[in-house]
Amino acid sequence: MATTADFRNGLCLEWNNDLYSIVEFQHVKPGKGPAFVRTKLRNIKTGRVIDNTFTSGVTVTTARIEKREFQFLYKDEDGYNFMETETFEQFNLDEKMVPQADLMKDGQAVSVLVHAETETILSVELPQYVELRVTYTEPGLKGDTSTSPSKPATVETGATIKVPLFIENDELIRVNTNTYEYDSRVKEGR
């Protein structure tokens, strides 16, 4: 249990029969009436952000969420198969629980949020940047920068990313998993 005095960014709460993480909070002490805490809460399962106001001093139930390292093994008709890197235990997740799955390749290291009390898997997070090989892109034409300085490229996982005109087939690129944007070329042989 915690009170509003214990609020901090990232704190996980069990509230309204769901798990929420505090994104932002502000203690407000008006000139008239009781003090309160204005918060922005992110639903851990859906990612939706809501606003809520708590009366100052109210108690809330905290939840212990752990981030564990897992490895993506493969995808089959049942979903996505992962292995915990410490215990080597394997499990299967439904496609809707794996956002950004089209940027994940076999052997990819991922972080999994787990509700510690119930051992329930809440979500899968890819690293902020992944390195992927371009499998197909049209050749860039000289002087074609007036209309669009980028072109679509298909990467080894099947996702389509906008890349600069100078990127060619079989190049290794770095992609931001949050925005699906090209970040940079990757020098091979590092």
Short mmCIF file of N, CA and C in Angstrom, two decimals:
data_model
loop_
_atom_site.label_atom_id
_atom_site.label_comp_id
_atom_site.label_asym_id
_atom_site.label_seq_id
_atom_site.Cartn_x
_atom_site.Cartn_y
_atom_site.Cartn_z
N MET A 1 0.84 -1.18 0.00
CA MET A 1 0.00 0.00 0.00
C MET A 1 0.89 1.25 0.00
N ALA A 2 0.38 2.29 -0.62
CA ALA A 2 1.11 3.56 -0.67
C ALA A 2 0.08 4.68 -0.60
N THR A 3 0.55 5.86 -0.26
CA THR A 3 -0.32 7.03 -0.27
C THR A 3 0.12 7.94 -1.41
N THR A 4 -0.61 9.03 -1.59
CA THR A 4 -0.28 9.95 -2.67
C THR A 4 1.08 10.61 -2.42
N ALA A 5 1.55 10.62 -1.19
CA ALA A 5 2.88 11.19 -0.89
C ALA A 5 3.99 10.32 -1.47
N ASP A 6 3.69 9.04 -1.74
CA ASP A 6 4.68 8.11 -2.27
C ASP A 6 4.71 8.09 -3.80
N PHE A 7 3.84 8.86 -4.44
CA PHE A 7 3.79 8.86 -5.91
C PHE A 7 5.11 9.30 -6.50
N ARG A 8 5.51 8.61 -7.57
CA ARG A 8 6.69 8.98 -8.35
C ARG A 8 6.46 8.43 -9.76
N ASN A 9 7.14 9.01 -10.71
CA ASN A 9 7.01 8.55 -12.09
C ASN A 9 7.47 7.10 -12.19
N GLY A 10 6.68 6.28 -12.86
CA GLY A 10 7.03 4.87 -13.04
C GLY A 10 6.41 3.95 -12.00
N LEU A 11 5.84 4.48 -10.92
CA LEU A 11 5.21 3.65 -9.90
C LEU A 11 4.00 2.94 -10.50
N CYS A 12 3.87 1.63 -10.25
CA CYS A 12 2.76 0.85 -10.78
C CYS A 12 1.69 0.68 -9.72
N LEU A 13 0.44 0.92 -10.12
CA LEU A 13 -0.70 0.84 -9.21
C LEU A 13 -1.70 -0.18 -9.70
N GLU A 14 -2.37 -0.84 -8.74
CA GLU A 14 -3.55 -1.65 -9.05
C GLU A 14 -4.73 -0.74 -8.77
N TRP A 15 -5.41 -0.31 -9.82
CA TRP A 15 -6.48 0.66 -9.68
C TRP A 15 -7.58 0.32 -10.67
N ASN A 16 -8.83 0.34 -10.23
CA ASN A 16 -9.99 -0.01 -11.07
C ASN A 16 -9.81 -1.38 -11.75
N ASN A 17 -9.33 -2.35 -10.98
CA ASN A 17 -9.13 -3.73 -11.46
C ASN A 17 -8.20 -3.83 -12.66
N ASP A 18 -7.25 -2.94 -12.74
CA ASP A 18 -6.28 -2.96 -13.82
C ASP A 18 -4.94 -2.44 -13.30
N LEU A 19 -3.89 -2.61 -14.08
CA LEU A 19 -2.56 -2.13 -13.70
C LEU A 19 -2.23 -0.86 -14.46
N TYR A 20 -1.78 0.17 -13.73
CA TYR A 20 -1.44 1.45 -14.32
C TYR A 20 -0.07 1.88 -13.82
N SER A 21 0.64 2.59 -14.68
CA SER A 21 1.94 3.17 -14.34
C SER A 21 1.78 4.69 -14.35
N ILE A 22 2.35 5.35 -13.35
CA ILE A 22 2.26 6.81 -13.28
C ILE A 22 3.23 7.42 -14.28
N VAL A 23 2.69 8.18 -15.22
CA VAL A 23 3.50 8.85 -16.24
C VAL A 23 3.91 10.22 -15.73
N GLU A 24 2.98 10.90 -15.08
CA GLU A 24 3.21 12.27 -14.63
C GLU A 24 2.27 12.54 -13.46
N PHE A 25 2.73 13.30 -12.47
CA PHE A 25 1.85 13.66 -11.36
C PHE A 25 2.20 15.06 -10.87
N GLN A 26 1.20 15.69 -10.22
CA GLN A 26 1.41 17.04 -9.70
C GLN A 26 0.56 17.20 -8.44
N HIS A 27 1.22 17.56 -7.33
CA HIS A 27 0.50 17.86 -6.09
C HIS A 27 -0.06 19.27 -6.21
N VAL A 28 -1.36 19.42 -5.93
CA VAL A 28 -2.01 20.73 -6.04
C VAL A 28 -2.63 21.07 -4.68
N LYS A 29 -2.32 22.27 -4.20
CA LYS A 29 -2.86 22.75 -2.92
C LYS A 29 -3.62 24.03 -3.21
N PRO A 30 -4.92 23.93 -3.48
CA PRO A 30 -5.67 25.15 -3.80
C PRO A 30 -5.88 26.00 -2.55
N GLY A 31 -6.20 27.26 -2.75
CA GLY A 31 -6.43 28.16 -1.62
C GLY A 31 -7.65 27.76 -0.82
N LYS A 32 -8.59 27.12 -1.47
CA LYS A 32 -9.82 26.73 -0.80
C LYS A 32 -10.07 25.25 -1.11
N GLY A 33 -10.40 24.47 -0.11
CA GLY A 33 -10.68 23.05 -0.32
C GLY A 33 -9.46 22.18 -0.03
N PRO A 34 -9.66 20.87 -0.09
CA PRO A 34 -8.55 19.95 0.23
C PRO A 34 -7.53 19.85 -0.90
N ALA A 35 -6.32 19.44 -0.53
CA ALA A 35 -5.26 19.24 -1.52
C ALA A 35 -5.56 17.97 -2.32
N PHE A 36 -5.02 17.89 -3.54
CA PHE A 36 -5.22 16.71 -4.38
C PHE A 36 -4.00 16.50 -5.26
N VAL A 37 -3.96 15.36 -5.90
CA VAL A 37 -2.86 15.01 -6.80
C VAL A 37 -3.45 14.71 -8.17
N ARG A 38 -3.01 15.48 -9.16
CA ARG A 38 -3.42 15.30 -10.54
C ARG A 38 -2.41 14.35 -11.20
N THR A 39 -2.91 13.28 -11.86
CA THR A 39 -1.99 12.29 -12.45
C THR A 39 -2.36 11.96 -13.89
N LYS A 40 -1.36 11.48 -14.62
CA LYS A 40 -1.57 10.84 -15.92
C LYS A 40 -1.13 9.40 -15.70
N LEU A 41 -2.03 8.46 -15.98
CA LEU A 41 -1.77 7.05 -15.76
C LEU A 41 -1.79 6.29 -17.08
N ARG A 42 -0.80 5.42 -17.30
CA ARG A 42 -0.75 4.59 -18.51
C ARG A 42 -1.18 3.18 -18.15
N ASN A 43 -2.19 2.68 -18.86
CA ASN A 43 -2.62 1.31 -18.67
C ASN A 43 -1.50 0.40 -19.20
N ILE A 44 -0.99 -0.48 -18.36
CA ILE A 44 0.15 -1.31 -18.74
C ILE A 44 -0.21 -2.30 -19.85
N LYS A 45 -1.44 -2.80 -19.85
CA LYS A 45 -1.83 -3.79 -20.86
C LYS A 45 -2.15 -3.15 -22.20
N THR A 46 -2.86 -2.02 -22.20
CA THR A 46 -3.29 -1.43 -23.46
C THR A 46 -2.42 -0.27 -23.92
N GLY A 47 -1.68 0.38 -22.99
CA GLY A 47 -0.85 1.52 -23.34
C GLY A 47 -1.61 2.84 -23.36
N ARG A 48 -2.91 2.80 -23.12
CA ARG A 48 -3.74 4.01 -23.14
C ARG A 48 -3.44 4.88 -21.94
N VAL A 49 -3.35 6.20 -22.13
CA VAL A 49 -3.06 7.15 -21.04
C VAL A 49 -4.35 7.86 -20.65
N ILE A 50 -4.63 7.88 -19.35
CA ILE A 50 -5.82 8.57 -18.85
C ILE A 50 -5.40 9.57 -17.77
N ASP A 51 -6.25 10.57 -17.54
CA ASP A 51 -6.04 11.54 -16.47
C ASP A 51 -6.89 11.13 -15.29
N ASN A 52 -6.36 11.26 -14.08
CA ASN A 52 -7.13 10.98 -12.88
C ASN A 52 -6.67 11.89 -11.76
N THR A 53 -7.60 12.23 -10.87
CA THR A 53 -7.28 13.06 -9.71
C THR A 53 -7.52 12.24 -8.45
N PHE A 54 -6.51 12.19 -7.59
CA PHE A 54 -6.61 11.51 -6.30
C PHE A 54 -6.66 12.56 -5.20
N THR A 55 -7.51 12.36 -4.19
CA THR A 55 -7.51 13.23 -3.02
C THR A 55 -6.21 13.00 -2.28
N SER A 56 -5.61 14.06 -1.79
CA SER A 56 -4.33 13.94 -1.10
C SER A 56 -4.46 13.05 0.13
N GLY A 57 -3.52 12.12 0.30
CA GLY A 57 -3.50 11.22 1.45
C GLY A 57 -4.22 9.91 1.24
N VAL A 58 -4.93 9.73 0.13
CA VAL A 58 -5.64 8.49 -0.12
C VAL A 58 -4.64 7.35 -0.33
N THR A 59 -5.01 6.13 0.10
CA THR A 59 -4.10 5.00 -0.08
C THR A 59 -4.47 4.24 -1.35
N VAL A 60 -3.45 3.76 -2.02
CA VAL A 60 -3.61 2.98 -3.24
C VAL A 60 -2.77 1.71 -3.12
N THR A 61 -3.15 0.69 -3.86
CA THR A 61 -2.40 -0.56 -3.84
C THR A 61 -1.34 -0.51 -4.93
N THR A 62 -0.10 -0.75 -4.55
CA THR A 62 0.98 -0.76 -5.54
C THR A 62 1.16 -2.17 -6.09
N ALA A 63 1.68 -2.25 -7.28
CA ALA A 63 1.95 -3.54 -7.93
C ALA A 63 3.44 -3.63 -8.22
N ARG A 64 3.99 -4.82 -8.03
CA ARG A 64 5.40 -5.02 -8.31
C ARG A 64 5.54 -5.57 -9.73
N ILE A 65 6.12 -4.77 -10.59
CA ILE A 65 6.33 -5.15 -11.98
C ILE A 65 7.83 -5.34 -12.20
N GLU A 66 8.19 -6.46 -12.78
CA GLU A 66 9.60 -6.73 -13.06
C GLU A 66 9.84 -6.74 -14.56
N LYS A 67 11.01 -6.26 -14.95
CA LYS A 67 11.42 -6.31 -16.35
C LYS A 67 12.45 -7.42 -16.46
N ARG A 68 12.14 -8.42 -17.28
CA ARG A 68 13.03 -9.57 -17.44
C ARG A 68 13.50 -9.68 -18.88
N GLU A 69 14.69 -10.24 -19.04
CA GLU A 69 15.26 -10.42 -20.37
C GLU A 69 14.82 -11.76 -20.96
N PHE A 70 14.31 -11.70 -22.18
CA PHE A 70 13.87 -12.88 -22.90
C PHE A 70 14.48 -12.85 -24.30
N GLN A 71 14.41 -13.99 -24.98
CA GLN A 71 14.90 -14.08 -26.34
C GLN A 71 13.76 -14.60 -27.22
N PHE A 72 13.54 -13.90 -28.36
CA PHE A 72 12.53 -14.36 -29.32
C PHE A 72 13.10 -15.54 -30.08
N LEU A 73 12.34 -16.65 -30.11
CA LEU A 73 12.82 -17.84 -30.79
C LEU A 73 12.25 -17.95 -32.20
N TYR A 74 10.93 -18.01 -32.32
CA TYR A 74 10.31 -18.16 -33.64
C TYR A 74 8.82 -17.88 -33.53
N LYS A 75 8.18 -17.74 -34.70
CA LYS A 75 6.73 -17.54 -34.78
C LYS A 75 6.13 -18.76 -35.45
N ASP A 76 5.02 -19.26 -34.88
CA ASP A 76 4.29 -20.36 -35.51
C ASP A 76 2.80 -20.03 -35.48
N GLU A 77 1.95 -21.04 -35.80
CA GLU A 77 0.51 -20.76 -35.87
C GLU A 77 -0.10 -20.42 -34.51
N ASP A 78 0.57 -20.78 -33.41
CA ASP A 78 0.06 -20.47 -32.07
C ASP A 78 0.44 -19.07 -31.60
N GLY A 79 1.43 -18.46 -32.22
CA GLY A 79 1.87 -17.13 -31.81
C GLY A 79 3.38 -17.00 -31.81
N TYR A 80 3.87 -16.16 -30.91
CA TYR A 80 5.31 -15.89 -30.82
C TYR A 80 5.90 -16.67 -29.64
N ASN A 81 7.01 -17.36 -29.90
CA ASN A 81 7.65 -18.19 -28.89
C ASN A 81 8.90 -17.50 -28.36
N PHE A 82 8.98 -17.41 -27.02
CA PHE A 82 10.08 -16.75 -26.34
C PHE A 82 10.72 -17.70 -25.34
N MET A 83 11.96 -17.38 -24.94
CA MET A 83 12.65 -18.15 -23.92
C MET A 83 13.25 -17.18 -22.91
N GLU A 84 13.03 -17.48 -21.62
CA GLU A 84 13.65 -16.67 -20.58
C GLU A 84 15.13 -17.01 -20.55
N THR A 85 15.99 -15.98 -20.56
CA THR A 85 17.43 -16.23 -20.69
C THR A 85 18.07 -16.80 -19.43
N GLU A 86 17.43 -16.65 -18.27
CA GLU A 86 18.02 -17.19 -17.03
C GLU A 86 17.60 -18.63 -16.77
N THR A 87 16.31 -18.93 -16.94
CA THR A 87 15.80 -20.27 -16.61
C THR A 87 15.64 -21.16 -17.84
N PHE A 88 15.75 -20.60 -19.03
CA PHE A 88 15.56 -21.30 -20.29
C PHE A 88 14.14 -21.84 -20.46
N GLU A 89 13.21 -21.31 -19.68
CA GLU A 89 11.80 -21.68 -19.79
C GLU A 89 11.22 -21.03 -21.04
N GLN A 90 10.45 -21.80 -21.82
CA GLN A 90 9.87 -21.28 -23.05
C GLN A 90 8.38 -21.05 -22.87
N PHE A 91 7.86 -20.04 -23.55
CA PHE A 91 6.43 -19.76 -23.51
C PHE A 91 5.99 -19.13 -24.81
N ASN A 92 4.69 -19.15 -25.02
CA ASN A 92 4.08 -18.67 -26.26
C ASN A 92 3.20 -17.47 -25.93
N LEU A 93 3.26 -16.43 -26.77
CA LEU A 93 2.43 -15.24 -26.58
C LEU A 93 1.59 -14.99 -27.82
N ASP A 94 0.37 -14.52 -27.60
CA ASP A 94 -0.53 -14.15 -28.68
C ASP A 94 0.03 -12.92 -29.40
N GLU A 95 -0.33 -12.78 -30.67
CA GLU A 95 0.20 -11.69 -31.51
C GLU A 95 -0.13 -10.30 -30.98
N LYS A 96 -1.31 -10.12 -30.36
CA LYS A 96 -1.69 -8.80 -29.86
C LYS A 96 -0.86 -8.35 -28.66
N MET A 97 -0.18 -9.28 -27.99
CA MET A 97 0.67 -8.94 -26.85
C MET A 97 2.07 -8.51 -27.28
N VAL A 98 2.36 -8.61 -28.58
CA VAL A 98 3.70 -8.31 -29.07
C VAL A 98 3.63 -7.16 -30.08
N PRO A 99 3.64 -5.91 -29.57
CA PRO A 99 3.67 -4.80 -30.52
C PRO A 99 5.03 -4.76 -31.21
N GLN A 100 5.09 -4.20 -32.38
CA GLN A 100 6.33 -4.08 -33.15
C GLN A 100 6.91 -5.44 -33.54
N ALA A 101 6.05 -6.46 -33.62
CA ALA A 101 6.51 -7.81 -33.95
C ALA A 101 7.16 -7.87 -35.32
N ASP A 102 6.78 -6.97 -36.23
CA ASP A 102 7.35 -7.00 -37.57
C ASP A 102 8.78 -6.46 -37.61
N LEU A 103 9.32 -6.01 -36.47
CA LEU A 103 10.73 -5.60 -36.40
C LEU A 103 11.58 -6.61 -35.63
N MET A 104 10.98 -7.73 -35.25
CA MET A 104 11.66 -8.73 -34.43
C MET A 104 12.17 -9.88 -35.29
N LYS A 105 13.45 -10.20 -35.17
CA LYS A 105 14.00 -11.33 -35.91
C LYS A 105 14.38 -12.44 -34.94
N ASP A 106 14.52 -13.66 -35.45
CA ASP A 106 14.86 -14.80 -34.59
C ASP A 106 16.12 -14.52 -33.80
N GLY A 107 16.09 -14.83 -32.50
CA GLY A 107 17.24 -14.61 -31.63
C GLY A 107 17.28 -13.22 -31.02
N GLN A 108 16.31 -12.36 -31.34
CA GLN A 108 16.26 -10.98 -30.84
C GLN A 108 16.06 -10.96 -29.32
N ALA A 109 16.87 -10.16 -28.62
CA ALA A 109 16.69 -9.98 -27.18
C ALA A 109 15.58 -8.95 -26.96
N VAL A 110 14.66 -9.26 -26.05
CA VAL A 110 13.55 -8.36 -25.73
C VAL A 110 13.41 -8.27 -24.22
N SER A 111 12.74 -7.20 -23.76
CA SER A 111 12.40 -7.05 -22.35
C SER A 111 10.92 -7.37 -22.20
N VAL A 112 10.60 -8.14 -21.17
CA VAL A 112 9.21 -8.52 -20.92
C VAL A 112 8.82 -8.00 -19.55
N LEU A 113 7.69 -7.28 -19.48
CA LEU A 113 7.17 -6.80 -18.20
C LEU A 113 6.30 -7.91 -17.60
N VAL A 114 6.63 -8.30 -16.35
CA VAL A 114 5.94 -9.39 -15.68
C VAL A 114 5.37 -8.88 -14.36
N HIS A 115 4.10 -9.17 -14.08
CA HIS A 115 3.50 -8.86 -12.79
C HIS A 115 4.06 -9.88 -11.81
N ALA A 116 4.87 -9.44 -10.84
CA ALA A 116 5.64 -10.34 -10.00
C ALA A 116 4.79 -11.24 -9.11
N GLU A 117 3.65 -10.74 -8.59
CA GLU A 117 2.83 -11.55 -7.68
C GLU A 117 2.14 -12.70 -8.41
N THR A 118 1.65 -12.45 -9.62
CA THR A 118 0.90 -13.47 -10.34
C THR A 118 1.70 -14.14 -11.46
N GLU A 119 2.92 -13.65 -11.71
CA GLU A 119 3.77 -14.15 -12.80
C GLU A 119 3.07 -14.05 -14.17
N THR A 120 2.24 -13.01 -14.31
CA THR A 120 1.53 -12.77 -15.56
C THR A 120 2.36 -11.88 -16.46
N ILE A 121 2.47 -12.25 -17.73
CA ILE A 121 3.21 -11.43 -18.69
C ILE A 121 2.29 -10.30 -19.15
N LEU A 122 2.78 -9.07 -19.05
CA LEU A 122 1.97 -7.90 -19.38
C LEU A 122 2.26 -7.37 -20.77
N SER A 123 3.54 -7.25 -21.12
CA SER A 123 3.87 -6.74 -22.45
C SER A 123 5.31 -7.09 -22.81
N VAL A 124 5.60 -6.97 -24.10
CA VAL A 124 6.93 -7.23 -24.64
C VAL A 124 7.46 -5.93 -25.23
N GLU A 125 8.70 -5.58 -24.89
CA GLU A 125 9.32 -4.36 -25.41
C GLU A 125 10.60 -4.70 -26.15
N LEU A 126 10.72 -4.21 -27.37
CA LEU A 126 11.96 -4.34 -28.12
C LEU A 126 12.93 -3.27 -27.64
N PRO A 127 14.24 -3.45 -27.87
CA PRO A 127 15.17 -2.36 -27.58
C PRO A 127 14.80 -1.14 -28.43
N GLN A 128 15.27 0.03 -28.06
CA GLN A 128 14.90 1.24 -28.80
C GLN A 128 15.37 1.18 -30.25
N TYR A 129 16.53 0.56 -30.50
CA TYR A 129 17.05 0.45 -31.87
C TYR A 129 17.36 -1.01 -32.18
N VAL A 130 17.03 -1.43 -33.40
CA VAL A 130 17.39 -2.76 -33.87
C VAL A 130 18.13 -2.63 -35.20
N GLU A 131 19.00 -3.59 -35.48
CA GLU A 131 19.75 -3.60 -36.73
C GLU A 131 19.13 -4.63 -37.66
N LEU A 132 18.72 -4.17 -38.83
CA LEU A 132 18.05 -5.04 -39.80
C LEU A 132 18.67 -4.86 -41.18
N ARG A 133 18.65 -5.94 -41.96
CA ARG A 133 19.20 -5.90 -43.31
C ARG A 133 18.10 -5.57 -44.31
N VAL A 134 18.40 -4.67 -45.25
CA VAL A 134 17.46 -4.29 -46.30
C VAL A 134 17.43 -5.43 -47.32
N THR A 135 16.24 -5.98 -47.56
CA THR A 135 16.13 -7.07 -48.54
C THR A 135 15.72 -6.55 -49.91
N TYR A 136 14.92 -5.45 -49.93
CA TYR A 136 14.55 -4.90 -51.23
C TYR A 136 14.25 -3.41 -51.10
N THR A 137 14.80 -2.63 -52.02
CA THR A 137 14.45 -1.23 -52.17
C THR A 137 14.74 -0.82 -53.61
N GLU A 138 13.96 0.10 -54.10
CA GLU A 138 14.17 0.61 -55.46
C GLU A 138 15.46 1.42 -55.48
N PRO A 139 16.17 1.45 -56.59
CA PRO A 139 17.37 2.29 -56.66
C PRO A 139 16.97 3.77 -56.61
N GLY A 140 17.77 4.56 -55.91
CA GLY A 140 17.51 6.00 -55.83
C GLY A 140 17.96 6.68 -57.11
N LEU A 141 17.16 7.59 -57.61
CA LEU A 141 17.51 8.31 -58.83
C LEU A 141 18.13 9.64 -58.48
N LYS A 142 19.18 10.02 -59.21
CA LYS A 142 19.82 11.31 -58.97
C LYS A 142 18.84 12.44 -59.26
N GLY A 143 18.84 13.43 -58.41
CA GLY A 143 17.99 14.59 -58.62
C GLY A 143 16.55 14.36 -58.21
N ASP A 144 16.24 13.22 -57.56
CA ASP A 144 14.87 12.91 -57.18
C ASP A 144 14.56 13.42 -55.76
N THR A 145 15.33 14.37 -55.27
CA THR A 145 15.12 14.84 -53.90
C THR A 145 14.07 15.92 -53.79
N SER A 146 13.57 16.43 -54.91
CA SER A 146 12.60 17.52 -54.84
C SER A 146 11.25 17.04 -54.31
N THR A 147 10.85 15.83 -54.65
CA THR A 147 9.55 15.36 -54.20
C THR A 147 9.63 14.59 -52.88
N SER A 148 10.52 13.64 -52.79
CA SER A 148 10.64 12.90 -51.53
C SER A 148 12.08 12.45 -51.34
N PRO A 149 12.73 12.92 -50.29
CA PRO A 149 14.12 12.52 -50.07
C PRO A 149 14.25 11.13 -49.45
N SER A 150 13.16 10.38 -49.41
CA SER A 150 13.22 9.03 -48.87
C SER A 150 12.43 8.08 -49.77
N LYS A 151 12.67 6.79 -49.58
CA LYS A 151 11.99 5.76 -50.37
C LYS A 151 11.67 4.59 -49.44
N PRO A 152 10.68 3.77 -49.79
CA PRO A 152 10.37 2.62 -48.95
C PRO A 152 11.40 1.50 -49.15
N ALA A 153 11.69 0.80 -48.06
CA ALA A 153 12.60 -0.35 -48.12
C ALA A 153 12.01 -1.46 -47.28
N THR A 154 12.07 -2.68 -47.81
CA THR A 154 11.62 -3.84 -47.06
C THR A 154 12.84 -4.44 -46.36
N VAL A 155 12.70 -4.70 -45.05
CA VAL A 155 13.81 -5.27 -44.28
C VAL A 155 13.58 -6.77 -44.09
N GLU A 156 14.56 -7.46 -43.53
CA GLU A 156 14.54 -8.91 -43.43
C GLU A 156 13.36 -9.47 -42.65
N THR A 157 12.74 -8.69 -41.78
CA THR A 157 11.59 -9.17 -41.01
C THR A 157 10.28 -8.97 -41.75
N GLY A 158 10.30 -8.27 -42.89
CA GLY A 158 9.10 -8.03 -43.66
C GLY A 158 8.51 -6.64 -43.48
N ALA A 159 9.01 -5.88 -42.52
CA ALA A 159 8.50 -4.53 -42.29
C ALA A 159 8.98 -3.59 -43.39
N THR A 160 8.21 -2.53 -43.63
CA THR A 160 8.61 -1.52 -44.61
C THR A 160 8.98 -0.25 -43.86
N ILE A 161 10.18 0.25 -44.14
CA ILE A 161 10.74 1.43 -43.47
C ILE A 161 11.08 2.46 -44.54
N LYS A 162 10.87 3.74 -44.24
CA LYS A 162 11.30 4.82 -45.14
C LYS A 162 12.79 5.05 -44.89
N VAL A 163 13.57 5.00 -45.97
CA VAL A 163 15.03 5.17 -45.86
C VAL A 163 15.48 6.26 -46.83
N PRO A 164 16.66 6.84 -46.62
CA PRO A 164 17.20 7.83 -47.56
C PRO A 164 17.49 7.17 -48.92
N LEU A 165 17.60 8.00 -49.94
CA LEU A 165 17.79 7.49 -51.30
C LEU A 165 19.09 6.72 -51.50
N PHE A 166 20.12 6.98 -50.70
CA PHE A 166 21.41 6.33 -50.90
C PHE A 166 21.47 4.90 -50.35
N ILE A 167 20.46 4.45 -49.63
CA ILE A 167 20.45 3.08 -49.10
C ILE A 167 20.15 2.10 -50.23
N GLU A 168 20.93 1.00 -50.26
CA GLU A 168 20.78 0.00 -51.32
C GLU A 168 20.42 -1.35 -50.72
N ASN A 169 20.10 -2.31 -51.60
CA ASN A 169 19.79 -3.67 -51.16
C ASN A 169 20.97 -4.26 -50.41
N ASP A 170 20.68 -5.12 -49.43
CA ASP A 170 21.66 -5.87 -48.65
C ASP A 170 22.48 -5.00 -47.69
N GLU A 171 22.06 -3.76 -47.43
CA GLU A 171 22.74 -2.93 -46.44
C GLU A 171 22.13 -3.17 -45.07
N LEU A 172 22.95 -3.03 -44.03
CA LEU A 172 22.49 -3.16 -42.66
C LEU A 172 22.17 -1.77 -42.14
N ILE A 173 20.93 -1.58 -41.65
CA ILE A 173 20.53 -0.26 -41.14
C ILE A 173 20.05 -0.38 -39.70
N ARG A 174 20.05 0.75 -39.03
CA ARG A 174 19.57 0.83 -37.65
C ARG A 174 18.20 1.50 -37.69
N VAL A 175 17.19 0.87 -37.04
CA VAL A 175 15.81 1.35 -37.08
C VAL A 175 15.33 1.65 -35.66
N ASN A 176 14.66 2.79 -35.48
CA ASN A 176 14.06 3.15 -34.21
C ASN A 176 12.75 2.38 -34.08
N THR A 177 12.63 1.52 -33.05
CA THR A 177 11.45 0.67 -32.93
C THR A 177 10.21 1.45 -32.47
N ASN A 178 10.38 2.59 -31.85
CA ASN A 178 9.23 3.38 -31.40
C ASN A 178 8.56 4.12 -32.55
N THR A 179 9.35 4.59 -33.51
CA THR A 179 8.82 5.43 -34.58
C THR A 179 8.85 4.76 -35.95
N TYR A 180 9.49 3.58 -36.05
CA TYR A 180 9.65 2.87 -37.33
C TYR A 180 10.41 3.73 -38.33
N GLU A 181 11.36 4.52 -37.85
CA GLU A 181 12.13 5.39 -38.73
C GLU A 181 13.58 4.92 -38.83
N TYR A 182 14.15 5.17 -40.00
CA TYR A 182 15.57 4.92 -40.25
C TYR A 182 16.39 5.80 -39.33
N ASP A 183 17.44 5.23 -38.71
CA ASP A 183 18.32 6.03 -37.85
C ASP A 183 19.68 6.23 -38.51
N SER A 184 20.31 5.13 -38.93
CA SER A 184 21.65 5.25 -39.52
C SER A 184 22.03 3.93 -40.21
N ARG A 185 23.14 4.00 -40.95
CA ARG A 185 23.74 2.80 -41.51
C ARG A 185 24.54 2.13 -40.40
N VAL A 186 24.72 0.81 -40.52
CA VAL A 186 25.53 0.08 -39.54
C VAL A 186 26.77 -0.41 -40.28
N LYS A 187 27.94 -0.09 -39.75
CA LYS A 187 29.19 -0.58 -40.36
C LYS A 187 29.32 -2.05 -40.03
N GLU A 188 29.56 -2.85 -41.03
CA GLU A 188 29.66 -4.28 -40.82
C GLU A 188 31.09 -4.63 -40.40
N GLY A 189 31.20 -5.75 -39.67
CA GLY A 189 32.50 -6.19 -39.21
C GLY A 189 32.95 -5.51 -37.94
N ARG A 190 31.96 -5.01 -37.16
CA ARG A 190 32.31 -4.36 -35.89
C ARG A 190 32.72 -5.35 -34.86
#
